[in-house]
Short mmCIF file of C-alpha atoms in Angstrom, two decimals:
data_model
loop_
_atom_site.label_atom_id
_atom_site.label_comp_id
_atom_site.label_asym_id
_atom_site.label_seq_id
_atom_site.Cartn_x
_atom_site.Cartn_y
_atom_site.Cartn_z
CA UNK A 30 -23.00 -45.78 -12.82
CA UNK A 31 -26.58 -44.68 -13.13
CA UNK A 32 -27.85 -41.26 -14.06
CA UNK A 33 -29.17 -39.13 -11.24
CA UNK A 34 -32.35 -37.13 -11.23
CA UNK A 35 -30.41 -33.85 -11.43
CA UNK A 36 -31.76 -31.20 -13.86
CA UNK A 37 -30.84 -31.76 -17.48
CA UNK A 38 -28.59 -29.43 -19.44
CA UNK A 39 -25.88 -28.69 -16.91
CA UNK A 40 -23.28 -30.93 -18.57
CA UNK A 41 -21.88 -31.56 -22.03
CA UNK A 42 -24.75 -32.80 -24.28
CA UNK A 43 -22.25 -35.11 -26.04
CA UNK A 44 -20.82 -36.59 -22.84
CA UNK A 45 -20.94 -40.43 -23.04
CA UNK A 46 -21.03 -40.70 -19.25
CA UNK A 47 -23.88 -38.41 -18.13
CA UNK A 48 -25.56 -37.69 -21.47
CA UNK A 49 -25.68 -33.97 -20.68
CA UNK A 50 -27.14 -34.23 -17.19
CA UNK A 51 -23.91 -32.97 -15.64
CA UNK A 52 -24.14 -35.22 -12.60
CA UNK A 53 -23.75 -38.93 -11.90
CA UNK A 54 -24.46 -41.24 -8.99
CA UNK A 55 -22.57 -44.40 -8.15
CA UNK A 56 -24.27 -47.80 -8.33
CA UNK A 57 -23.48 -48.89 -4.79
CA UNK A 58 -25.48 -50.99 -2.31
CA UNK A 59 -27.81 -49.37 0.21
CA UNK A 60 -25.92 -48.41 3.33
CA UNK A 61 -22.81 -47.35 1.41
CA UNK A 62 -21.64 -43.80 2.22
CA UNK A 63 -22.16 -42.77 -1.43
CA UNK A 64 -25.62 -44.33 -1.76
CA UNK A 65 -28.17 -41.78 -2.99
CA UNK A 66 -25.58 -39.07 -3.51
CA UNK A 67 -24.85 -37.30 -6.78
CA UNK A 68 -21.48 -36.08 -8.00
CA UNK A 69 -20.40 -33.72 -10.79
CA UNK A 70 -19.55 -35.56 -13.98
CA UNK A 71 -16.03 -35.31 -15.35
CA UNK A 72 -17.39 -33.17 -18.20
CA UNK A 73 -18.15 -30.48 -15.62
CA UNK A 74 -14.75 -30.47 -13.92
CA UNK A 75 -13.78 -27.12 -15.43
CA UNK A 76 -17.08 -25.47 -14.44
CA UNK A 77 -16.92 -26.95 -10.98
CA UNK A 78 -13.36 -25.71 -10.57
CA UNK A 79 -14.42 -22.19 -11.60
CA UNK A 80 -17.33 -22.28 -9.16
CA UNK A 81 -15.00 -23.31 -6.38
CA UNK A 82 -12.52 -20.60 -7.32
CA UNK A 83 -15.23 -17.94 -7.23
CA UNK A 84 -16.32 -19.16 -3.81
CA UNK A 85 -12.74 -19.20 -2.55
CA UNK A 86 -12.16 -15.65 -3.83
CA UNK A 87 -15.26 -14.42 -2.04
CA UNK A 88 -14.44 -16.18 1.22
CA UNK A 89 -10.77 -15.24 1.02
CA UNK A 90 -11.33 -11.53 0.42
CA UNK A 91 -10.00 -11.61 -3.15
CA UNK A 92 -13.09 -10.60 -5.10
CA UNK A 93 -11.64 -7.14 -5.88
CA UNK A 94 -8.09 -8.38 -6.53
CA UNK A 95 -8.63 -10.74 -9.47
CA UNK A 96 -6.37 -8.60 -11.68
CA UNK A 97 -3.41 -8.92 -9.28
CA UNK A 98 -1.65 -11.91 -10.80
CA UNK A 99 1.94 -12.82 -11.60
CA UNK A 100 1.18 -12.37 -15.30
CA UNK A 101 0.04 -8.78 -14.76
CA UNK A 102 3.04 -7.88 -12.57
CA UNK A 103 5.82 -5.91 -14.29
CA UNK A 104 9.05 -6.91 -12.60
CA UNK A 105 11.13 -4.96 -15.15
CA UNK A 106 9.25 -1.67 -15.15
CA UNK A 107 10.92 1.51 -16.34
CA UNK A 108 12.34 4.22 -14.11
CA UNK A 109 14.18 1.91 -11.71
CA UNK A 110 17.87 1.63 -10.99
CA UNK A 111 19.54 -1.67 -11.75
CA UNK A 112 19.66 -2.51 -8.05
CA UNK A 113 15.95 -1.74 -7.62
CA UNK A 114 15.06 -3.83 -10.65
CA UNK A 115 17.07 -6.77 -9.31
CA UNK A 116 15.32 -6.54 -5.93
CA UNK A 117 11.92 -6.50 -7.64
CA UNK A 118 12.79 -9.48 -9.84
CA UNK A 119 14.11 -11.37 -6.83
CA UNK A 120 10.88 -10.69 -4.91
CA UNK A 121 8.82 -11.79 -7.93
CA UNK A 122 10.74 -15.06 -8.32
CA UNK A 123 10.53 -15.74 -4.61
CA UNK A 124 6.76 -15.19 -4.54
CA UNK A 125 6.18 -17.39 -7.60
CA UNK A 126 8.02 -20.25 -5.91
CA UNK A 127 6.19 -19.69 -2.63
CA UNK A 128 2.81 -19.70 -4.39
CA UNK A 129 3.45 -23.17 -5.77
CA UNK A 130 4.52 -24.60 -2.43
CA UNK A 131 3.72 -22.34 0.54
CA UNK A 132 6.00 -23.22 3.44
CA UNK A 133 6.91 -21.12 6.45
CA UNK A 134 6.46 -17.39 6.78
CA UNK A 135 7.23 -14.79 4.13
CA UNK A 136 7.49 -11.07 4.84
CA UNK A 137 7.53 -8.58 1.95
CA UNK A 138 8.95 -5.21 2.97
CA UNK A 139 9.10 -2.00 0.93
CA UNK A 140 7.74 1.51 0.51
CA UNK A 141 4.18 2.33 -0.52
CA UNK A 142 3.46 1.38 -4.12
CA UNK A 143 6.54 -0.82 -4.64
CA UNK A 144 4.42 -3.88 -5.50
CA UNK A 145 4.13 -5.74 -2.17
CA UNK A 146 0.33 -5.99 -2.21
CA UNK A 147 0.26 -7.04 -5.87
CA UNK A 148 2.72 -9.88 -5.23
CA UNK A 149 0.89 -10.98 -2.07
CA UNK A 150 -2.43 -10.99 -3.93
CA UNK A 151 -0.80 -12.89 -6.81
CA UNK A 152 0.20 -15.61 -4.35
CA UNK A 153 -3.39 -15.77 -3.12
CA UNK A 154 -4.85 -15.87 -6.64
CA UNK A 155 -2.48 -18.68 -7.59
CA UNK A 156 -3.71 -20.65 -4.58
CA UNK A 157 -7.28 -20.10 -5.75
CA UNK A 158 -6.35 -21.39 -9.21
CA UNK A 159 -5.06 -24.52 -7.50
CA UNK A 160 -8.36 -24.67 -5.57
CA UNK A 161 -6.60 -24.23 -2.25
CA UNK A 162 -8.18 -22.15 0.53
CA UNK A 163 -6.53 -18.84 1.38
CA UNK A 164 -7.53 -15.71 3.30
CA UNK A 165 -6.25 -12.30 2.17
CA UNK A 166 -6.99 -9.38 4.47
CA UNK A 167 -5.47 -6.01 5.35
CA UNK A 168 -4.49 -5.76 8.99
CA UNK A 169 -6.60 -2.61 9.62
CA UNK A 170 -9.68 -4.30 8.10
CA UNK A 171 -9.08 -7.46 10.11
CA UNK A 172 -8.86 -5.63 13.42
CA UNK A 173 -11.81 -3.41 12.59
CA UNK A 174 -13.92 -6.49 11.85
CA UNK A 175 -12.88 -8.16 15.09
CA UNK A 176 -13.54 -4.99 17.09
CA UNK A 177 -16.99 -4.62 15.53
CA UNK A 178 -18.01 -8.20 16.38
CA UNK A 179 -16.33 -8.39 19.79
CA UNK A 180 -18.66 -8.07 22.76
CA UNK A 181 -21.85 -8.49 20.73
CA UNK A 182 -24.69 -10.66 22.04
CA UNK A 183 -23.74 -13.36 19.57
CA UNK A 184 -20.08 -14.18 20.17
CA UNK A 185 -20.12 -16.91 17.52
CA UNK A 186 -19.26 -14.55 14.69
CA UNK A 187 -16.22 -13.18 16.55
CA UNK A 188 -14.96 -16.57 17.72
CA UNK A 189 -15.58 -18.29 14.40
CA UNK A 190 -13.95 -15.55 12.36
CA UNK A 191 -10.92 -15.56 14.63
CA UNK A 192 -10.62 -19.34 14.32
CA UNK A 193 -11.04 -19.22 10.53
CA UNK A 194 -8.19 -16.72 10.27
CA UNK A 195 -5.96 -18.55 12.75
CA UNK A 196 -6.38 -21.93 11.08
CA UNK A 197 -6.63 -21.15 7.37
CA UNK A 198 -4.04 -23.14 5.39
CA UNK A 199 -2.57 -19.87 4.07
CA UNK A 200 -3.06 -16.44 5.64
CA UNK A 201 -1.96 -13.24 3.89
CA UNK A 202 -1.87 -10.11 6.05
CA UNK A 203 -1.46 -6.92 4.02
CA UNK A 204 -0.23 -3.55 5.33
CA UNK A 205 1.03 -4.53 8.76
CA UNK A 206 1.89 -1.33 10.62
CA UNK A 207 -0.90 0.88 9.27
CA UNK A 208 -3.35 -0.25 11.97
CA UNK A 209 -4.10 1.70 15.14
CA UNK A 210 -1.75 0.17 17.68
CA UNK A 211 -4.04 -0.16 20.69
CA UNK A 212 -3.26 -2.78 23.31
CA UNK A 213 -6.37 -4.72 22.30
CA UNK A 214 -5.43 -4.72 18.60
CA UNK A 215 -1.84 -5.70 19.31
CA UNK A 216 -2.92 -8.58 21.52
CA UNK A 217 -5.46 -9.98 19.05
CA UNK A 218 -2.95 -9.81 16.22
CA UNK A 219 -0.40 -11.55 18.39
CA UNK A 220 -2.88 -14.32 19.24
CA UNK A 221 -3.42 -15.01 15.55
CA UNK A 222 0.26 -14.95 14.64
CA UNK A 223 1.42 -16.87 17.69
CA UNK A 224 -1.03 -19.68 16.93
CA UNK A 225 0.16 -19.85 13.33
CA UNK A 226 3.80 -19.74 14.42
CA UNK A 227 3.37 -22.63 16.84
CA UNK A 228 1.49 -24.63 14.20
CA UNK A 229 3.98 -23.65 11.46
CA UNK A 230 1.10 -22.52 9.23
CA UNK A 231 2.16 -20.70 6.03
CA UNK A 232 1.75 -16.93 6.41
CA UNK A 233 2.54 -13.94 4.19
CA UNK A 234 2.92 -10.44 5.65
CA UNK A 235 3.47 -7.16 3.81
CA UNK A 236 4.75 -4.08 5.63
CA UNK A 237 6.71 -0.87 5.24
CA UNK A 238 8.11 -1.18 8.76
CA UNK A 239 11.76 -1.90 9.49
CA UNK A 240 12.64 -4.82 11.74
CA UNK A 241 13.24 -2.59 14.74
CA UNK A 242 9.73 -1.11 14.40
CA UNK A 243 7.94 -4.46 14.48
CA UNK A 244 6.20 -5.57 17.65
CA UNK A 245 8.99 -7.39 19.57
CA UNK A 246 7.20 -10.74 19.77
CA UNK A 247 6.49 -10.70 16.03
CA UNK A 248 10.03 -9.59 15.28
CA UNK A 249 11.47 -12.54 17.19
CA UNK A 250 9.30 -14.98 15.23
CA UNK A 251 10.20 -13.45 11.89
CA UNK A 252 13.89 -13.79 12.78
CA UNK A 253 13.51 -17.53 13.33
CA UNK A 254 15.68 -18.90 10.48
CA UNK A 255 13.76 -22.17 10.50
CA UNK A 256 10.45 -20.49 9.68
CA UNK A 257 10.60 -16.83 8.67
CA UNK A 258 12.16 -15.18 5.65
CA UNK A 259 12.09 -11.51 4.68
CA UNK A 260 12.30 -10.18 1.13
CA UNK A 261 13.10 -6.46 0.84
CA UNK A 262 11.86 -4.57 -2.23
CA UNK A 263 13.87 -1.39 -2.84
CA UNK A 264 11.86 -0.36 -5.92
CA UNK A 265 10.04 2.98 -5.91
CA UNK A 266 6.30 3.73 -6.06
CA UNK A 267 5.05 2.41 -9.42
CA UNK A 268 2.08 4.81 -9.40
CA UNK A 269 4.22 7.84 -10.20
CA UNK A 270 7.47 6.24 -11.31
CA UNK A 271 9.34 8.59 -8.99
CA UNK A 272 12.05 7.19 -6.79
CA UNK A 273 11.32 8.19 -3.23
CA UNK A 274 12.56 5.19 -1.35
CA UNK A 275 12.13 6.85 2.03
CA UNK A 276 8.79 8.46 1.29
CA UNK A 277 5.18 7.54 1.73
CA UNK A 278 2.33 7.68 -0.73
CA UNK A 279 1.54 11.18 0.57
CA UNK A 280 4.10 12.58 -1.85
CA UNK A 281 2.11 14.15 -4.69
CA UNK A 282 4.99 15.42 -6.84
CA UNK A 283 4.24 12.73 -9.42
CA UNK A 284 0.92 14.32 -10.42
CA UNK A 285 2.81 17.52 -11.35
CA UNK A 286 5.27 15.81 -13.70
CA UNK A 287 4.37 18.23 -16.52
CA UNK A 288 5.15 21.35 -14.45
CA UNK A 289 8.71 22.19 -15.51
CA UNK A 290 10.58 25.41 -16.25
CA UNK A 291 10.32 24.62 -19.96
CA UNK A 292 6.51 24.38 -19.82
CA UNK A 293 6.10 27.60 -17.80
CA UNK A 294 4.64 30.41 -19.93
CA UNK A 295 5.81 33.89 -18.97
CA UNK A 296 4.09 35.45 -22.00
CA UNK A 297 0.58 34.53 -21.06
CA UNK A 298 -2.13 36.85 -22.41
CA UNK A 299 -3.69 39.50 -20.19
CA UNK A 300 -0.53 40.41 -18.28
CA UNK A 301 0.78 43.95 -18.19
CA UNK A 302 4.36 44.62 -19.22
CA UNK A 303 5.30 45.14 -15.58
CA UNK A 304 3.69 41.84 -14.59
CA UNK A 305 5.56 39.99 -17.35
CA UNK A 306 8.85 41.51 -16.19
CA UNK A 307 8.07 40.43 -12.64
CA UNK A 308 7.23 36.91 -13.75
CA UNK A 309 10.47 36.59 -15.72
CA UNK A 310 12.43 37.75 -12.69
CA UNK A 311 10.65 35.21 -10.48
CA UNK A 312 11.37 32.38 -12.93
CA UNK A 313 15.02 33.40 -13.09
CA UNK A 314 15.24 33.45 -9.29
CA UNK A 315 13.57 30.04 -9.09
CA UNK A 316 16.06 28.62 -11.62
CA UNK A 317 18.95 30.02 -9.60
CA UNK A 318 17.57 28.44 -6.47
CA UNK A 319 17.21 25.05 -8.19
CA UNK A 320 20.79 25.28 -9.45
CA UNK A 321 22.20 26.23 -6.06
CA UNK A 322 23.99 23.60 -4.03
CA UNK A 323 23.34 25.39 -0.76
CA UNK A 324 20.56 24.31 1.57
CA UNK A 325 18.21 27.25 1.81
CA UNK A 326 14.60 28.33 1.80
CA UNK A 327 12.57 30.02 -0.92
CA UNK A 328 9.10 31.55 -0.67
CA UNK A 329 7.09 31.88 -3.87
CA UNK A 330 4.22 34.28 -3.20
CA UNK A 331 2.20 37.22 -4.43
CA UNK A 332 1.92 40.83 -3.40
CA UNK A 333 -0.89 41.72 -1.03
CA UNK A 334 -2.03 44.13 -3.77
CA UNK A 335 -2.29 41.37 -6.37
CA UNK A 336 -5.78 41.05 -7.87
CA UNK A 337 -5.57 37.26 -7.77
CA UNK A 338 -3.91 34.73 -5.51
CA UNK A 339 -4.72 31.74 -7.71
CA UNK A 340 -3.55 30.51 -11.09
CA UNK A 341 -0.49 32.74 -11.37
CA UNK A 342 2.03 29.87 -11.39
CA UNK A 343 3.20 29.40 -7.79
CA UNK A 344 2.61 25.63 -7.72
CA UNK A 345 4.05 25.26 -11.23
CA UNK A 346 7.31 26.96 -10.24
CA UNK A 347 7.55 25.05 -6.97
CA UNK A 348 7.12 21.74 -8.85
CA UNK A 349 9.64 22.85 -11.49
CA UNK A 350 12.20 23.50 -8.76
CA UNK A 351 11.41 20.10 -7.24
CA UNK A 352 11.92 18.29 -10.55
CA UNK A 353 15.29 20.04 -11.05
CA UNK A 354 16.41 19.02 -7.56
CA UNK A 355 15.24 15.47 -8.16
CA UNK A 356 17.36 15.24 -11.31
CA UNK A 357 20.34 15.93 -9.07
CA UNK A 358 19.37 12.81 -7.07
CA UNK A 359 18.07 14.92 -4.20
CA UNK A 360 15.10 13.37 -2.44
CA UNK A 361 12.05 15.64 -2.69
CA UNK A 362 8.69 15.52 -0.96
CA UNK A 363 5.77 17.71 -2.13
CA UNK A 364 2.53 18.06 -0.17
CA UNK A 365 -0.24 20.65 0.06
CA UNK A 366 -0.83 22.50 3.31
CA UNK A 367 -4.33 21.03 3.72
CA UNK A 368 -3.04 17.46 3.17
CA UNK A 369 -0.22 18.11 5.63
CA UNK A 370 -2.66 19.33 8.29
CA UNK A 371 -4.97 16.36 7.68
CA UNK A 372 -1.99 14.05 8.09
CA UNK A 373 -0.94 15.72 11.35
CA UNK A 374 -4.48 15.47 12.73
CA UNK A 375 -4.72 11.81 11.75
CA UNK A 376 -1.60 11.01 13.70
CA UNK A 377 -2.69 13.09 16.67
CA UNK A 378 -5.94 11.11 16.97
CA UNK A 379 -4.56 7.62 16.30
CA UNK A 380 -0.76 7.44 16.28
CA UNK A 381 1.04 4.30 15.13
CA UNK A 382 4.51 3.27 14.06
CA UNK A 383 3.86 3.77 10.35
CA UNK A 384 2.56 7.29 10.99
CA UNK A 385 5.59 8.24 13.08
CA UNK A 386 7.92 6.90 10.40
CA UNK A 387 6.17 8.95 7.70
CA UNK A 388 6.28 12.08 9.86
CA UNK A 389 10.01 11.63 10.45
CA UNK A 390 10.50 11.21 6.69
CA UNK A 391 8.70 14.47 5.96
CA UNK A 392 10.50 16.37 8.72
CA UNK A 393 13.95 15.24 7.56
CA UNK A 394 13.55 14.95 3.79
CA UNK A 395 16.40 16.85 2.05
CA UNK A 396 13.91 18.97 0.06
CA UNK A 397 10.35 19.70 1.17
CA UNK A 398 7.75 21.52 -0.95
CA UNK A 399 4.83 22.80 1.12
CA UNK A 400 2.27 23.94 -1.44
CA UNK A 401 -0.50 26.50 -1.02
CA UNK A 402 0.40 27.75 2.44
CA UNK A 403 -2.37 30.04 3.68
CA UNK A 404 -2.48 30.69 7.41
CA UNK A 405 -5.83 32.45 7.09
CA UNK A 406 -7.45 29.04 6.65
CA UNK A 407 -5.88 27.44 9.69
CA UNK A 408 -6.80 27.05 13.33
CA UNK A 409 -4.47 27.80 16.22
CA UNK A 410 -3.74 24.05 16.52
CA UNK A 411 -2.89 23.88 12.79
CA UNK A 412 -0.56 26.86 13.01
CA UNK A 413 1.26 25.51 16.05
CA UNK A 414 1.92 22.13 14.38
CA UNK A 415 3.05 23.70 11.10
CA UNK A 416 5.28 26.06 13.05
CA UNK A 417 6.95 23.12 14.80
CA UNK A 418 7.55 21.40 11.46
CA UNK A 419 9.02 24.50 9.79
CA UNK A 420 11.06 25.47 12.84
CA UNK A 421 12.54 21.96 12.89
CA UNK A 422 13.62 22.28 9.26
CA UNK A 423 14.87 25.87 9.67
CA UNK A 424 17.07 24.95 12.63
CA UNK A 425 18.65 22.16 10.57
CA UNK A 426 18.93 24.30 7.42
CA UNK A 427 16.96 21.77 5.36
CA UNK A 428 15.99 22.93 1.89
CA UNK A 429 12.35 24.06 1.91
CA UNK A 430 10.11 25.53 -0.80
CA UNK A 431 6.89 27.25 0.22
#
């Protein structure tokens, strides 16, 4: 070997091969394919590997997911049933094995926050550690990118990006089912997946959709026993620790974990004796409601003559009831009126299968808490949609707290 003319100081100063240059060139005759080329010295292998990993993370969409590794994943987290913990451990073990030798298709299915994205990203990060190319992308982001570049004057970006995604050695598609299901989007997604299916290219998909909700052509490919395998995670949302297996991330009961009957103060300063008596009576009625086994409705409100509508404890009592019901293993969903209206409007403008599933969950949940209902702040459209929701639950005698 002979030393190249590369800048000094990029290698190990004590390296006996490059003397600290960091690069070497091979002593080969003119005309050889390596003549005149320089190569990283063995003393720089670690640095070169890190550089390649950083490049792969940037290209593969993993720059913001470096913390999602198998080491940082808690497969035995608290608050799970034994069955849920077993399903999570099984998914973890399966993904670890897949990351070492990606073969076939792997679908991870579970509710929002169960750990699907973390495990999928951990597979991708392990591939990067092994200096293997991988692309990680959410399905909505992928389709939005393709839509933005489609039909532009320069079609190269669209065609090249589509080919890169189709042909990458490992493709990870996160959140299938949350995209807007237009005919164009469905067709482009099918083109990508059909190409990878025919070429038997390793693919990971995460979704909260059931088999029957998948696009039929994708469903048939995932049911191919020679290629596809599905791992179901029954664990709950790790963000709140609450077990709502049938619920979406819209459920905000977890942020009110401290609002219990025990923490409710009926002797707060500034209240008149009559107001304190009223508050005690309301708390007693709320406790009775939470202890009742009958499906019924309860409205926690204030008198029209009350000097204040805010801060008197309505949300606290509603959450306290919800926690009591949850301890009886009753599934509870809590959402504010404004969030509920925003959700309804989102689905009205761009419906998809995931949206319809979440709406059905909310409509049929055994106990629904609709917080901060105030019809004075709603439009006629808002009122009509809320009326349909509440009428649906009233007709079926589903427990509802407002």
